[in-house]
Structures are given as C-alpha cells and as structure tokens.
Amino acid sequence: MSQKNEEGKRSARERLQAQREKERARARRSRQAIVAGAVLVVLAIAGGIAAWVMSSGSGGSSSDNETALPKQASGGNRPAVPVGAPNAPSTLTVWEDFRCPACRQFETGFRPVIHELQDKGQLKSEYHLVTIIDGNAGGKGSLNAANAALCAQDAGRFRDYHDVLYANQPPEQEDKFADKKYLLQLAGKIKGLTTPAFTACVNDGKYDAFVRRSNDAFATSGYRGTPTVLLNGKDLAKLKGGRMTPADLRKMVLDTNKGKQPGTGAPSAPSGSPGHSGSSGHGGSSGHGGSSGHGASRGHGASRGHGAPPAASAAPGTGTGVAPGTGAHATHGAMVPPSS
C-alpha cells in the first residue's frame, strides 16, 4: 500500500473521530441543560454548598380544585394554619418543614416566647408547611407529618401536635415521619387527640394536596430555605444582623403593640402537655440541635451543604442564642434571606 493511500485513510479516520467527539459533546450539553433545569438554585451557605431541588418528592399535583381545607385554615395559593387570637395585633409568619433540623432549632429556642405572646393575645402565627427535605433527601416524612399536623388542627390541637413532632424529630437521614403508625403513636402523647376521625385523616392523607399547594407557594415565594420567619412582614434573618434572640422577638412584638388592644380567643397552653416549657424532649434530646448526626456529622459535611453545626438554642430572655438564618442547616437555607 502506498504511503499516500495510508495517509488518506488515516485522515479519514481522524475526521470520523472528530465528528464523533462533536456528537458526544453535543449530547453532554443536552444532558447538562436538562439537569440544570431541574435545579432552582445553588447556594453557598454556612460553609457548604446547598442545592435545593424543585421536586417536593411528594408526588401528585396540588392544582386540584378539590383541595380539602383543615378547620380555620386559609386556602388559596398560600395555604396556612393559624394559631393564636385572630385579632392579635402582630403576626408571625413561619415557613417550616417538620424534617428540618434548623426548624427544630428555631422552635426549641423561640417556642416559649411565641407561646407566651400567643396566649396573651399579642401575637398570632401563620404556619406554612413545606416538603423541601422530601424533595432533597427522598421519602415522605415531611408530607406525612404535615398532613398529620393538619389533622390535629381539625381537633383544635395543631399547636400541641406541632410541638410534639419537633420534640420527637428523628435525625434527618432517618425518614421516620413517613411511618404513619409512628405519627399516630406520637399523637397518643396528647390527651384526646387519637380518635377514629384523626386516625382516618392521617392514614388517608386527607390534607396531602393542601401540603403540596403550600410547598408550591414556597417554591415561588422567593425565600431560599426553612425556617423562614417574618414578623409583621419583616424577615427576621434581615434584622439585627440575623442574630435575633427570643428576648429580641418579645421586645419587638410588645413595642409594636403599644397602645393596641390584645386579641381575644387566644389558645391556652394545656398544663403538662408535651412540647411546652419544662416538658421532656427538648434541648437535650439526642440527634438534634447541637448533637451528632447534623451539621458536622459524617456523611453530611461535604455532601449536600450540611457544613456548619447548629448554634446553641437560647433560653427566653437571654442575650445569646438561636440565630435565625445562620449556620444551622445549609441545605434548607436556615432562614437565609434571598440574594438581591
């Protein structure tokens, strides 16, 4: 074979190889575009990188016009559950996920003050339940726990059950709230809650569509993570450098409410009910807050942005404590305000 023919064949092979490389590169770009379309945003938060995937992991559609409403809950495009006197002069808006460790951190530190202000008619709260962790980590615990809390709302015990869920929150990687039998077991901690109606509501997922619609509202809200907490429309993560304490919250509410009549019909805290001040299961419970399994735990640190460990929770009235929007849980934003 002549040298000229050999060079011609080699040139043809090189051209064919180059063409194949172009096709492979085009295919890679197409796949990358598809993946990028599925991710809402990538944030550098609390020393880690967090990717919040749009999928709620709950399945189904929230656009159903037949969405069932719990008692006294608001529907529409931003479903919420009210707690406290409807005519209280100040409003606390909370976006939260029952599987979110940062949400538990906030609840543990701020709950006594929030309850105190609710019970005095100074504050009403509006809870928006979301399912970010189901979407990020898989599972149905966020959805099932939220549905069960809404079932408790029908019985007038949302606040009690809400607190019990956080007091018994499993480590994030354990989707224990997906087990409806466990959710019913926790309801047994609240006297009179476990009725045939409540059990059927939990098992049937009666308010799943309500939760999905709430999660959709969060996805389009502009907020980046849970918990997102607003007092009279002001994002607490943007106040006092994000270092709000329970004492700060109390002072802000009382200062705002000066000269205004407190609301009437506020809930009273049942004595001895789980989840209230002095009850077991808060602060020192294993697997949450500053314990191992979150923040700096192995398997999380470099994976989905769980870089920094939670800050210590504050006792009401102290000068140091929970910092809404900082460090607690990078995946969920921990009340980090949206970037401008």
PDB file of C-alpha atoms in Angstrom, residues 6 11-12 18 21 63 66 105 127 145 166 172 197 227 232 237 240-241 244 273 334:
ATOM      1  CA  GLU A   6      -2.176   5.179   4.056  1.00  0.00           C
ATOM      2  CA  SER A  11      -7.046  11.400   7.652  1.00  0.00           C
ATOM      3  CA  ALA A  12     -10.496   9.878   7.119  1.00  0.00           C
ATOM      4  CA  ALA A  18     -13.532  14.348  15.375  1.00  0.00           C
ATOM      5  CA  GLU A  21     -16.362  13.801  19.564  1.00  0.00           C
ATOM      6  CA  SER A  63     -53.630  22.150  41.391  1.00  0.00           C
ATOM      7  CA  GLU A  66     -60.997  19.912  45.410  1.00  0.00           C
ATOM      8  CA  GLN A 105     -33.581  24.569  66.457  1.00  0.00           C
ATOM      9  CA  TYR A 127     -47.740  28.300  59.630  1.00  0.00           C
ATOM     10  CA  ALA A 145     -46.028  14.777  59.275  1.00  0.00           C
ATOM     11  CA  TYR A 166     -40.386  18.744  66.813  1.00  0.00           C
ATOM     12  CA  GLU A 172     -32.792  13.935  59.044  1.00  0.00           C
ATOM     13  CA  ALA A 197     -61.531  10.637  62.827  1.00  0.00           C
ATOM     14  CA  PRO A 227     -37.293  28.084  58.587  1.00  0.00           C
ATOM     15  CA  ASN A 232     -45.385  41.641  60.531  1.00  0.00           C
ATOM     16  CA  ALA A 237     -32.980  36.971  59.082  1.00  0.00           C
ATOM     17  CA  LYS A 240     -30.087  42.598  63.965  1.00  0.00           C
ATOM     18  CA  GLY A 241     -27.617  41.000  61.605  1.00  0.00           C
ATOM     19  CA  MET A 244     -32.286  37.514  66.834  1.00  0.00           C
ATOM     20  CA  SER A 273     -48.896  18.762  77.540  1.00  0.00           C
ATOM     21  CA  ALA A 334     -31.863  28.188  57.690  1.00  0.00           C
TER      22      ALA A 334
END
